[in-house]
mmCIF file of C-alpha atoms in Angstrom:
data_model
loop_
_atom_site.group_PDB
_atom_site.id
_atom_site.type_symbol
_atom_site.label_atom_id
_atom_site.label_comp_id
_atom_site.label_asym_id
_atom_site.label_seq_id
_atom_site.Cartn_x
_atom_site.Cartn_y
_atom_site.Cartn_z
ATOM 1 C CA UNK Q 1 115.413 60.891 161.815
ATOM 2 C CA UNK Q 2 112.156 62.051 161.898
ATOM 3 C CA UNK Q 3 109.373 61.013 159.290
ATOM 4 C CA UNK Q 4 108.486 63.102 156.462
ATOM 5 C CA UNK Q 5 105.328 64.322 156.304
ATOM 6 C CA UNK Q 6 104.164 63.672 152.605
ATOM 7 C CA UNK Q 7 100.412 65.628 153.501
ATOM 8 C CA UNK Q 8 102.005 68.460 154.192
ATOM 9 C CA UNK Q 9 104.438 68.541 151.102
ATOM 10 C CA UNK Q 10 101.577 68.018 148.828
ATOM 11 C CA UNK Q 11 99.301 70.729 151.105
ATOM 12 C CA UNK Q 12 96.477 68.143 151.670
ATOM 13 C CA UNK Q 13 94.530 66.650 154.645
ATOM 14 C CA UNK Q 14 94.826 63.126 155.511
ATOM 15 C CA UNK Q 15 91.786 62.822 155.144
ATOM 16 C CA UNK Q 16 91.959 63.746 151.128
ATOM 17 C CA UNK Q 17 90.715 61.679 148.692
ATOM 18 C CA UNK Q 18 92.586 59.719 145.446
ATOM 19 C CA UNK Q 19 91.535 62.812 143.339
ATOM 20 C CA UNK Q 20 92.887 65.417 145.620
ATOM 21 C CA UNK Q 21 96.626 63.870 146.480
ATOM 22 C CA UNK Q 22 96.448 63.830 142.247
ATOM 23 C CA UNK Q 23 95.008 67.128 142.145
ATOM 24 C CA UNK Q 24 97.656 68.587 144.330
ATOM 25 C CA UNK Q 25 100.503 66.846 142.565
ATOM 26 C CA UNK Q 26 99.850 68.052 139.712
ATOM 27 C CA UNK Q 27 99.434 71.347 140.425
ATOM 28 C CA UNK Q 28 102.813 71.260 142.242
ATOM 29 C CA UNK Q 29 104.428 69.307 139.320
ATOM 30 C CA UNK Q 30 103.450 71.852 136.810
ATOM 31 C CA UNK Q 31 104.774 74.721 139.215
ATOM 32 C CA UNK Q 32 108.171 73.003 140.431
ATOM 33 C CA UNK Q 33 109.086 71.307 137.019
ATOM 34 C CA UNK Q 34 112.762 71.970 136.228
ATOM 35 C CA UNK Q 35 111.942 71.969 132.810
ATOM 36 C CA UNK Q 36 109.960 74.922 133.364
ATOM 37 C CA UNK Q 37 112.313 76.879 135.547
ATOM 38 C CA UNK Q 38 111.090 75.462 138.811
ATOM 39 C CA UNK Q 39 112.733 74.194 141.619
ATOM 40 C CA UNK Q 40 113.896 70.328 141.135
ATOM 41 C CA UNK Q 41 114.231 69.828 144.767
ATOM 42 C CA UNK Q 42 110.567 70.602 145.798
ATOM 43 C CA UNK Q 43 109.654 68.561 142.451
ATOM 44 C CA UNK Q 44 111.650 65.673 143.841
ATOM 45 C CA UNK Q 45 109.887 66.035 147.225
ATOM 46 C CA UNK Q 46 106.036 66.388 145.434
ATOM 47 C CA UNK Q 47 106.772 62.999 143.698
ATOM 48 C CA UNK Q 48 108.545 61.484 146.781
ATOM 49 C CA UNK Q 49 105.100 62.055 148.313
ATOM 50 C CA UNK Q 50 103.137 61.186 145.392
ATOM 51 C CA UNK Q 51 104.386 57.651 144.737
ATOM 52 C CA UNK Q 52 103.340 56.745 148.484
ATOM 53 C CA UNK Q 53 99.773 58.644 149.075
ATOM 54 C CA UNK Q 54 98.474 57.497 145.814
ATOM 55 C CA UNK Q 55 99.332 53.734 146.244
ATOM 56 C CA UNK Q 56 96.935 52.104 148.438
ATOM 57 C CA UNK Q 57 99.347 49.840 150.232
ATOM 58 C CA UNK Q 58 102.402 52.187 150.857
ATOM 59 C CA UNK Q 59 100.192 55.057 152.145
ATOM 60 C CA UNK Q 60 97.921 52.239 154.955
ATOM 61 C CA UNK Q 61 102.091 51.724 155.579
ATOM 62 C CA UNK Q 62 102.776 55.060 155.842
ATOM 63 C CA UNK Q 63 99.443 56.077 157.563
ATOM 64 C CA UNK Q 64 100.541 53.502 160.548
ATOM 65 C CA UNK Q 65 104.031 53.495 160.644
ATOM 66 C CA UNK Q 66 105.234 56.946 159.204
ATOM 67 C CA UNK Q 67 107.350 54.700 156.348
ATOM 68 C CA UNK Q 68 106.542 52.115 153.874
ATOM 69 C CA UNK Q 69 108.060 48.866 153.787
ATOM 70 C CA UNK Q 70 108.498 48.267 149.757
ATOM 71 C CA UNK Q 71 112.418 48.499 149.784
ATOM 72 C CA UNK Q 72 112.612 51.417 147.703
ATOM 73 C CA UNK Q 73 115.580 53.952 147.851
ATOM 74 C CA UNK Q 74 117.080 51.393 150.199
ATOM 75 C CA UNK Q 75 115.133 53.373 153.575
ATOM 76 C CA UNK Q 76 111.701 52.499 153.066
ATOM 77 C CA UNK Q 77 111.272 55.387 150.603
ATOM 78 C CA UNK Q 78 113.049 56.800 146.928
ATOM 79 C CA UNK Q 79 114.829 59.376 148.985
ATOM 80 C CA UNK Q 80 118.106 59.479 147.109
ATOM 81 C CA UNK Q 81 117.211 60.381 143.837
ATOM 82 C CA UNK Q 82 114.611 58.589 141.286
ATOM 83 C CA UNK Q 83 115.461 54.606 139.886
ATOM 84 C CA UNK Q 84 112.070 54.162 138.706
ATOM 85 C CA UNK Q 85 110.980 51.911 141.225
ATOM 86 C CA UNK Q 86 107.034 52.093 142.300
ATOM 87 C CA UNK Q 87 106.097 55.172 139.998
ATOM 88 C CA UNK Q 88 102.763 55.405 138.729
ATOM 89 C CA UNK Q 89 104.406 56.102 135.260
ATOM 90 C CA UNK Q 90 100.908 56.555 133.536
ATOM 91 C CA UNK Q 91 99.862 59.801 135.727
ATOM 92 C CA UNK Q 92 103.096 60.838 134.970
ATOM 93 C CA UNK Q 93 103.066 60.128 131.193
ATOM 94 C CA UNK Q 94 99.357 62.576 131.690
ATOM 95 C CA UNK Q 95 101.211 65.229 133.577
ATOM 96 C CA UNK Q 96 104.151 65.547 131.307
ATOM 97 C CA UNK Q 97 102.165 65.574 128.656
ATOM 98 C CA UNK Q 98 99.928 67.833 129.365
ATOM 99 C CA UNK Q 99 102.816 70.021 130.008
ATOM 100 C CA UNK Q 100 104.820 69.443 126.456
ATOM 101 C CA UNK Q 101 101.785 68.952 124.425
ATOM 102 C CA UNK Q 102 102.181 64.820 123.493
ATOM 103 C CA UNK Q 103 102.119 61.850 125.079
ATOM 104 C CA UNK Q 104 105.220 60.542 127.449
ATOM 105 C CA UNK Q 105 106.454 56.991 128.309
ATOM 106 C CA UNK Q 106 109.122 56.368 130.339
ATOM 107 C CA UNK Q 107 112.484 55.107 128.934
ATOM 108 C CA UNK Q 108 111.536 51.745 130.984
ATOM 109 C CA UNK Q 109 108.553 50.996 129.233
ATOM 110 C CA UNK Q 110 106.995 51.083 125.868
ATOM 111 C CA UNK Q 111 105.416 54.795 124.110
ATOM 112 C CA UNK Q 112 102.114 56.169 124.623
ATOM 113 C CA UNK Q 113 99.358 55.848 122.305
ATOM 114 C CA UNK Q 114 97.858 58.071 120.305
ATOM 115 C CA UNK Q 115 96.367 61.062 121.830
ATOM 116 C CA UNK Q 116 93.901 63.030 120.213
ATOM 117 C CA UNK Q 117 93.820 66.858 120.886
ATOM 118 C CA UNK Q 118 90.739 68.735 121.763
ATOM 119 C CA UNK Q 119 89.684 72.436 121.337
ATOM 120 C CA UNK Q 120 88.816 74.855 123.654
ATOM 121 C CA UNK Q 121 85.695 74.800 125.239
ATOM 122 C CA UNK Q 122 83.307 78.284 124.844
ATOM 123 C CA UNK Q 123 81.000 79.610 127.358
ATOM 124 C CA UNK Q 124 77.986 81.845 126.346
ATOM 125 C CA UNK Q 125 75.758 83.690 128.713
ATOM 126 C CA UNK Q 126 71.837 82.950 128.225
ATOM 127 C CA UNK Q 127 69.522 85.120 129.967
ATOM 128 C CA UNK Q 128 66.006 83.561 130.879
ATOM 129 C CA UNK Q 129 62.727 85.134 132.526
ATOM 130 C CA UNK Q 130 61.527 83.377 135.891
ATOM 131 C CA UNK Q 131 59.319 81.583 134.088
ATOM 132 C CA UNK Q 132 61.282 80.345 131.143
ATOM 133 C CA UNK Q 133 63.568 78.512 134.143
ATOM 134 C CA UNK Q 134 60.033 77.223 135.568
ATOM 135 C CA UNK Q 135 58.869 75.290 132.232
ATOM 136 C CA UNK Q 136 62.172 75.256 130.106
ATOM 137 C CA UNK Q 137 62.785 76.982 126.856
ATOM 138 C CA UNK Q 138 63.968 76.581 123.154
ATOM 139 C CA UNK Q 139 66.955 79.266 122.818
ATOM 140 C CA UNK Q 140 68.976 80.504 119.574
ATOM 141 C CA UNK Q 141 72.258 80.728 120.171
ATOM 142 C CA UNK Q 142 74.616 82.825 118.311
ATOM 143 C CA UNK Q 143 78.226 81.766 119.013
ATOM 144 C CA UNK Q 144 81.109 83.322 117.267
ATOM 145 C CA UNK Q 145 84.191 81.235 117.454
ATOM 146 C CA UNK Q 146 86.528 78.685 114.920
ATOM 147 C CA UNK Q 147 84.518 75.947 113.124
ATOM 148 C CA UNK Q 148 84.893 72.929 110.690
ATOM 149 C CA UNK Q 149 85.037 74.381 107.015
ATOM 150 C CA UNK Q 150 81.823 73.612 105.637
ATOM 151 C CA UNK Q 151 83.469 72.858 102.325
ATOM 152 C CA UNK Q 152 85.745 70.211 103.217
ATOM 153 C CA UNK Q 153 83.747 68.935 106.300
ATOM 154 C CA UNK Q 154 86.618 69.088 108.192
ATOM 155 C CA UNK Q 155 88.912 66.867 106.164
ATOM 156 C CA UNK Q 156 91.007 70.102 105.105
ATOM 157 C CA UNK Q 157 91.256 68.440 101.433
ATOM 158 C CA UNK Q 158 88.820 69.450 98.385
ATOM 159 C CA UNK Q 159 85.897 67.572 98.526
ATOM 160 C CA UNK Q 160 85.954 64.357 96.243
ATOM 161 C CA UNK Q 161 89.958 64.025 96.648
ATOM 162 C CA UNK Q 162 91.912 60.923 97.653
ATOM 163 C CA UNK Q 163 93.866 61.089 101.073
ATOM 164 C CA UNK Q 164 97.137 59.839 101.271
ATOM 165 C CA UNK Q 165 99.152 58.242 104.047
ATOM 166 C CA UNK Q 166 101.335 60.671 105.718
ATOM 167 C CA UNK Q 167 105.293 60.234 104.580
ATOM 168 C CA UNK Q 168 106.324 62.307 107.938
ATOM 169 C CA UNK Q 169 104.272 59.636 110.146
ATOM 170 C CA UNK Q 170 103.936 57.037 108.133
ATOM 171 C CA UNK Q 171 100.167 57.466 108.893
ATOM 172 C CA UNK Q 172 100.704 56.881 112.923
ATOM 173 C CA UNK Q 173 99.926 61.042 113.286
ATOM 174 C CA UNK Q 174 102.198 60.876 116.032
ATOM 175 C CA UNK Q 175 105.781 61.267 115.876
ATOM 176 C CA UNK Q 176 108.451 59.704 119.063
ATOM 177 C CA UNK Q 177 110.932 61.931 120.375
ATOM 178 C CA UNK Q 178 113.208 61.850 123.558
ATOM 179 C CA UNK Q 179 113.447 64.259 126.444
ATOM 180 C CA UNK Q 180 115.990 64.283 129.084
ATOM 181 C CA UNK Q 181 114.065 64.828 132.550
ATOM 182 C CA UNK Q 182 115.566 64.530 136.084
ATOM 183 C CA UNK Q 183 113.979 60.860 135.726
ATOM 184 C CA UNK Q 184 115.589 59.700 132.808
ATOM 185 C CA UNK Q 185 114.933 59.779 129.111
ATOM 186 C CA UNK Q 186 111.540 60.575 128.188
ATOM 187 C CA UNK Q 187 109.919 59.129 125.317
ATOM 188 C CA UNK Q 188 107.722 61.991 124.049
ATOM 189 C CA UNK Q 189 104.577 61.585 121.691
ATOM 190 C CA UNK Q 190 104.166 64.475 119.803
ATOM 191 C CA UNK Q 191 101.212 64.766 116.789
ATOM 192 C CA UNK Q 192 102.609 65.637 113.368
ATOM 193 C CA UNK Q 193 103.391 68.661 112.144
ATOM 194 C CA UNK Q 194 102.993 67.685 108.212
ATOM 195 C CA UNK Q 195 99.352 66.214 108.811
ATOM 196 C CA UNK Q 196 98.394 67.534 112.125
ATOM 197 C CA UNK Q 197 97.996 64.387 113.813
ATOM 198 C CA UNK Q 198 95.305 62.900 111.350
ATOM 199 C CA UNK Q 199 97.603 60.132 109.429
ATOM 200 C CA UNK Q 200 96.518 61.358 106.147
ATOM 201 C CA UNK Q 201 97.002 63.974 103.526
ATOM 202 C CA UNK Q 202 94.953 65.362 101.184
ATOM 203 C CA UNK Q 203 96.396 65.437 97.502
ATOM 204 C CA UNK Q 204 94.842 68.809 97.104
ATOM 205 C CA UNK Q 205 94.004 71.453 99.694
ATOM 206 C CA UNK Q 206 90.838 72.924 100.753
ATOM 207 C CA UNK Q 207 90.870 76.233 99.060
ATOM 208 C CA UNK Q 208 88.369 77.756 101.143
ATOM 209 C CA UNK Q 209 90.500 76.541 104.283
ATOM 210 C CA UNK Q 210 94.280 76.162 103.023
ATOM 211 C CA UNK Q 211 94.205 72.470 104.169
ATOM 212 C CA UNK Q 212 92.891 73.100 107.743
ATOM 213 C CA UNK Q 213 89.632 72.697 108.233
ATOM 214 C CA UNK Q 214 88.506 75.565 109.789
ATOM 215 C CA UNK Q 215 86.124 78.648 109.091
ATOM 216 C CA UNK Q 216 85.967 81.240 111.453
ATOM 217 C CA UNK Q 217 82.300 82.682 112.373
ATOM 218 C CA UNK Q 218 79.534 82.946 114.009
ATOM 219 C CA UNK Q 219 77.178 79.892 114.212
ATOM 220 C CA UNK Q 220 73.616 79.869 115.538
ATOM 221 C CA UNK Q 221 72.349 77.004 117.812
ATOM 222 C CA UNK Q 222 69.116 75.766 118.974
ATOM 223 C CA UNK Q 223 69.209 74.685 122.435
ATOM 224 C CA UNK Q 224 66.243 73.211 124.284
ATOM 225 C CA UNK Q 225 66.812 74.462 128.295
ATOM 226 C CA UNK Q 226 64.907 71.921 130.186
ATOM 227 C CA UNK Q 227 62.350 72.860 133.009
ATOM 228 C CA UNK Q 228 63.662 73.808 136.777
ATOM 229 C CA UNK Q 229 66.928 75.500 135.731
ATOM 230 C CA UNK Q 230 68.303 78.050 138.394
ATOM 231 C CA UNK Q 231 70.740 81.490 138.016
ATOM 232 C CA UNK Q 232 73.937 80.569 137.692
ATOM 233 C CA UNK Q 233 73.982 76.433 136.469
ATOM 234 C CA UNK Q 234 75.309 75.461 133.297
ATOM 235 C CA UNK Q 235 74.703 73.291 130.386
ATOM 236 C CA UNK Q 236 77.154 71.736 128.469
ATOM 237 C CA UNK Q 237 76.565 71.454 124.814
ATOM 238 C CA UNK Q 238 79.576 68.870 123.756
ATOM 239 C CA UNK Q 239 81.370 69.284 120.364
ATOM 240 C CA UNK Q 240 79.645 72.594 119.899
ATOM 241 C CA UNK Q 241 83.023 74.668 121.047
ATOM 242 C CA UNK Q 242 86.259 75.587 118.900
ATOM 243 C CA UNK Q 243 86.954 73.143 116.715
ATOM 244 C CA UNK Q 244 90.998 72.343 115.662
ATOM 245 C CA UNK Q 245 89.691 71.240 112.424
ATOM 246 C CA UNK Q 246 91.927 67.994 111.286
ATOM 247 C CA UNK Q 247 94.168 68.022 114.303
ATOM 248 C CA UNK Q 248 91.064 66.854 116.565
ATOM 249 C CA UNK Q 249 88.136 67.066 118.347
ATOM 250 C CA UNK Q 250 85.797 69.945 118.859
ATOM 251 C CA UNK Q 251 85.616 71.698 122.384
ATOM 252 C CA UNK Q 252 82.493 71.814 123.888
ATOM 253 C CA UNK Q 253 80.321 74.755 124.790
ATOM 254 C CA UNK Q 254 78.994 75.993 128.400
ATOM 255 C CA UNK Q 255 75.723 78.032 128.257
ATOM 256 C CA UNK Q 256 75.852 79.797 131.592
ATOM 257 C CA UNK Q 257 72.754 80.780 133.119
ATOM 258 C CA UNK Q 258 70.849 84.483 134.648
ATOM 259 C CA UNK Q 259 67.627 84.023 135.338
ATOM 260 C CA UNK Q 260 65.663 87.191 135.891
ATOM 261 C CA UNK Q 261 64.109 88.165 139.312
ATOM 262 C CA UNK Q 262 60.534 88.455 139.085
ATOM 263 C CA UNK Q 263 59.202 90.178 142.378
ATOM 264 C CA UNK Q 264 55.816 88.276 142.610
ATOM 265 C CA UNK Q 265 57.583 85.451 143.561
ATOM 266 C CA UNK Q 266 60.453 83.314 145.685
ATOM 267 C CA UNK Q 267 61.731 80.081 144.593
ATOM 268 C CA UNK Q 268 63.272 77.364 146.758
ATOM 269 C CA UNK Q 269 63.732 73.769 145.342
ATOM 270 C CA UNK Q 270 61.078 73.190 143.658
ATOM 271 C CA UNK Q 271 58.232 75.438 145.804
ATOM 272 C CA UNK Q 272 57.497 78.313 144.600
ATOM 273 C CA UNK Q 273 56.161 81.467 147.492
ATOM 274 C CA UNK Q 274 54.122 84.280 147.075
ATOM 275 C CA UNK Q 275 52.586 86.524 149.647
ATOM 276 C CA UNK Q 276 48.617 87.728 149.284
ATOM 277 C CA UNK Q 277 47.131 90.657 150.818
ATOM 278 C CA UNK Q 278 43.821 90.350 152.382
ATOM 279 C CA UNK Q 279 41.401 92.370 154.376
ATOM 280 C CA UNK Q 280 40.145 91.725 158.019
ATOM 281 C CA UNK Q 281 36.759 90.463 157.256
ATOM 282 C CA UNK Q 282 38.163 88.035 154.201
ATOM 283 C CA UNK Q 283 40.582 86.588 157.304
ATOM 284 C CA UNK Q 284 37.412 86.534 159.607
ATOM 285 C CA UNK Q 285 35.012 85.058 157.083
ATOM 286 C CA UNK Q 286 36.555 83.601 154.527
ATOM 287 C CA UNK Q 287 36.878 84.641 150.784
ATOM 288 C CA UNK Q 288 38.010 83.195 147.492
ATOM 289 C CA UNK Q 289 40.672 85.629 146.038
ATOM 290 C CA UNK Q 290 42.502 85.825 142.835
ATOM 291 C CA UNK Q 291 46.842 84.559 143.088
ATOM 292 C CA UNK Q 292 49.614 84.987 140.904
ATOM 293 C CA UNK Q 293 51.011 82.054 139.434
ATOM 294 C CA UNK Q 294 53.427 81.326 136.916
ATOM 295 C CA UNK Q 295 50.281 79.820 134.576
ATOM 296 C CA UNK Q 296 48.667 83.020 135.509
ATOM 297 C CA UNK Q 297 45.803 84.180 137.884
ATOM 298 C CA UNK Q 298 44.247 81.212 139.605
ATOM 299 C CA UNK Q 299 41.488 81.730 142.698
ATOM 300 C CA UNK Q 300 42.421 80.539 145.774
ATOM 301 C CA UNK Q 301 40.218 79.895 148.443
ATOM 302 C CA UNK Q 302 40.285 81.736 151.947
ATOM 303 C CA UNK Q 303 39.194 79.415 154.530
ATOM 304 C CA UNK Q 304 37.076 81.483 157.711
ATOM 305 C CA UNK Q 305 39.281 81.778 160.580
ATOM 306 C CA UNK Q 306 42.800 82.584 158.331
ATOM 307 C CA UNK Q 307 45.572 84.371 160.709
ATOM 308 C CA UNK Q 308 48.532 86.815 158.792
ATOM 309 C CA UNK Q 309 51.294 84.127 158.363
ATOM 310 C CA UNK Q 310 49.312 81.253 157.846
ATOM 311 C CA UNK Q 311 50.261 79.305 154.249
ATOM 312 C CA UNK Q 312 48.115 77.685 151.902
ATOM 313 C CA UNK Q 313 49.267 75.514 149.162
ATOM 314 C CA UNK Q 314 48.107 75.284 145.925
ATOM 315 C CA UNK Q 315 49.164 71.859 144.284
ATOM 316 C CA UNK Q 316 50.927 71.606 140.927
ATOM 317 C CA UNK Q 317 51.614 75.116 140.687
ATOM 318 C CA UNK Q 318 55.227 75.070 141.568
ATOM 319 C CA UNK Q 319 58.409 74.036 139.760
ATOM 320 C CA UNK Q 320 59.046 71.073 137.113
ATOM 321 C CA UNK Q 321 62.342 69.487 138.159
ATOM 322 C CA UNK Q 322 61.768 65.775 136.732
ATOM 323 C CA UNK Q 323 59.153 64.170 138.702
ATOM 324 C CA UNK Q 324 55.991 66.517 138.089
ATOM 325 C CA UNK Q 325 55.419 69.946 139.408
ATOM 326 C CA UNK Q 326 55.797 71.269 143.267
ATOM 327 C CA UNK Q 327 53.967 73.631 144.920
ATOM 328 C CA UNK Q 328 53.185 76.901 145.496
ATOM 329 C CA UNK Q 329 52.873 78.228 148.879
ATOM 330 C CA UNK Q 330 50.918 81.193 149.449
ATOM 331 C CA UNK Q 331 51.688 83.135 152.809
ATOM 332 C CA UNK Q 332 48.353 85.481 154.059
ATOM 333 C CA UNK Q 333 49.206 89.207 155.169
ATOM 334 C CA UNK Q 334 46.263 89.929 156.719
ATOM 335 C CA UNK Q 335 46.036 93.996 156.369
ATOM 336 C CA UNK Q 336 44.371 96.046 159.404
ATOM 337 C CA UNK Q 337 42.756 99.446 158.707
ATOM 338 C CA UNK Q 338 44.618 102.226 159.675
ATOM 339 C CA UNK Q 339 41.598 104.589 159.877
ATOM 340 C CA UNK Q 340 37.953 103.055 160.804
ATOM 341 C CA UNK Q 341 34.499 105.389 160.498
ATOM 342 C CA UNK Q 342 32.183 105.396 163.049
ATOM 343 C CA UNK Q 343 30.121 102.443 161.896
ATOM 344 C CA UNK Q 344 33.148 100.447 161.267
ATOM 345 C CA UNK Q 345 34.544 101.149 164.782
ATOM 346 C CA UNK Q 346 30.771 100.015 166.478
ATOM 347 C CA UNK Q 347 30.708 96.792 164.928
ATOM 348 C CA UNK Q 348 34.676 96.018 165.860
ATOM 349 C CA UNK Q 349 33.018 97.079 169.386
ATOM 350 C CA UNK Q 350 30.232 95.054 169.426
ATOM 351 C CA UNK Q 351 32.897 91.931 167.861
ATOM 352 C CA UNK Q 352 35.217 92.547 170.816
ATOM 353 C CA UNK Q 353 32.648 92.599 173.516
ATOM 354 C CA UNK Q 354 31.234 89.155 172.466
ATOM 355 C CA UNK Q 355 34.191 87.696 172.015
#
C-alpha cells in the first residue's frame, strides 16, 4: 500500500516550517470540523497528518521512510480511528477552543486553565506629510469604539462597593462542561455567564454601565509616530482597542499609515533623492546653488566640470531611522539652450574649436 502523503493533505511544502504545518491544520480543522458541519473524514485525515509533521521524531521517520515507527494505530500510523495515542492535546485544546469559545482538555487528562478573553483589536487610518514620516510626529487620535466605564473603572460595580465571590463559579470564572467529539469526551472550559469570567460580583451594579463595564464613545489619543515611518506600516497601540469590560482584556489598536507624496522628492531606505536643474556654464564652471531639503533650502555646491547625471550628496540631510540621519542625493540635469543669440553661439564656437 502506498504511503500517504501527509504534505499534501495539509497543502504544505516539505520544506514548511513548525508554524506553517500548524497554520495549515488549523485552518483545515476549523473548515472540516464535524461539529461544524464539515466533513469528519478529511478532519480525520488533517489530524492523521498533523500528529506526525509536527512531532520532530515521527516526521525525520516519515521524511526517510514514508512511515513512523511509534506503534500507533497498530501500522506505524493512527489510521483506524483516534485512541489518543501521540496527540499534541494542547494545540488541540487551542483549536477547539478557539472554535467553542473556552478552553478544552481531553477526557485523558486534566482541564484547562483559565483563559482570559480579549477584545477586538481597532485599526485607524493616520495620514502624515512626507516630512512628518522623515522626523516623526505627535498625532491626536480620535477613536470611536467600546471602552471601560469611567465610573466603575471597569469593575462593573458602584464605586466603593464590596465584591463578592461568584456562587455560579465559586470564584474560578470558568465553568467545566463536556462535549462529545469524534475523539472522545471533551472537557470544555467555558467563562461564566453570572460574572463574566471575573470570579467576583459586585453587590451593587454600576448604574452608569448595568454591571458591565463598558461606555461606548469616542476617545482621543496622543500618539508619538517615531521618525522614518513609510506608507502603509503600522503601529500597534496595545490595550487601546475594544475593551469587554469585566470579561477581559482590552484589544489593541493598529494605526495604519498614508504618507503623502511630495514631488520634490524620492525616498529609498533611508536616502532621500532630488533632482536640480542647472545651466551649461554652472556645469562648466562650477556654481553654488540653492536645494530642497526636508529642513528647507540649503546651498549646495557645484563643483567645475559637473556632467547631467552625476550625484552629489549632502550628509545628514536624509532620513532618521535609529542610528542618525542618511543622505540626500542630489542628481544634476544639466539643461542645454534650445535657442542661442549670436554672441552666445561665437563663444560655444570659439569653446569647441579649442577643445
Amino acid at each position: 500500500m502506498m504511503a500517504k502523503d501527509y504534505y499534501a493533505t495539509l497543502g504544505v511544502d516539505k520544506s514548511a516550517s513548525k508554524d506553517e504545518i500548524k497554520k495549515a491544520f488549523r485552518k483545515l480543522a476549523h473548515e472540516h470540523h464535524p461539529d461544524k458541519g464539515g466533513d469528519e473524514q478529511k478532519f480525520k485525515e488533517a489530524n492523521e497528518a498533523y500528529q506526525v509533521l509536527s512531532d520532530e521524531t515521527k516526521k525525520q521517520q516519515y521524511d526517510q521512510y514514508g512511515q513512523t515507527f511509534d506503534g500507533a494505530g497498530g501500522g506505524g500510523f493512527p489510521g483506524g480511528g483516534f485512541s489518543g495515542q501521540g496527540m499534541n492535546f494542547e494545540d488541540l485544546g487551542d483549536i477547539f477552543g478557539n472554535m467553542f469559545g473556552g478552553g478544552f482538555s481531553s477526557g485523558f487528562g486534566g482541564g484547562g486553565g483559565r483563559r482570559a478573553e480579549k477584545g477586538s483589536d481597532v485599526a485607524v487610518d493616520v495620514k502624515l506629510s512626507f516630512k512628518e514620516s522623515v522626523f516623526g510626529v505627535e498625532k491626536e487620535i480620535n477613536v470611536t469604539k467600546n471602552n471601560t466605564c469611567e465610573r466603575c473603572a471597569g469593575t462593573g460595580g458602584e464605586p466603593g462597593v464590596s465584591m463578592t465571590t461568584c456562587k455560579g463559579c465559586d470564584g474560578q470564572g470558568m465553568k467545566t462542561t463536556v462535549q462529545r467529539t469524534i475523539l472522545g469526551n471533551m472537557q470544555a472550559r467555558v467563562a461564566c455567564e453570572e460574572c463574566h469570567g471575573n470570579g467576583e460580583i459586585p453587590e451593587k451594579k454600576c448604574t452608569t454601565c448595568n454591571g458591565e463595564g463598558l461606555e461606548y464613545g469616542r476617545k482621543t489619543l496622543r500618539v508619538d509616530i517615531p521618525p522614518g515611518v513609510e506608507d502603509g506600516m503600522k503601529i500597534r497601540v496595545r490595550g487601546e482597542g475594544e475593551s469587554i469590560g469585566v470579561r477581559g482584556q482590552k484589544g489593541d489598536l493598529y494605526l495604519i499609515l498614508h504618507v503623502d507624496v511630495d514631488p520634490r522628492f524620492e525616498r529609498d531606505g533611508d536616502k532621500i533623492y532630488v533632482e536640480k536643474k542647472i545651466g551649461f556654464t554652472q556645469a562648466a564652471l562650477g556654481d553654488e546653488v540653492e536645494v530642497d531639503t526636508v529642513d528647507g533650502k540649503v546651498k549646495l555646491k557645484i563643483p567645475a566640470g559637473t556632467q547631467s547625471g552625476d550625484k552629489l550628496r549632502m550628509k545628514g540631510k536624509g532620513v532618521s531611522m535609529g542610528r542618525g540621519r542618511g543622505d540626500q542625493i542630489v542628481i544634476i540635469k544639466v539643461v542645454t539652450p534650445k535657442k542661442l543669440g549670436r554672441k552666445e553661439r561665437k563663444l560655444m564656437e570659439e569653446l569647441d574649436l579649442k577643445e
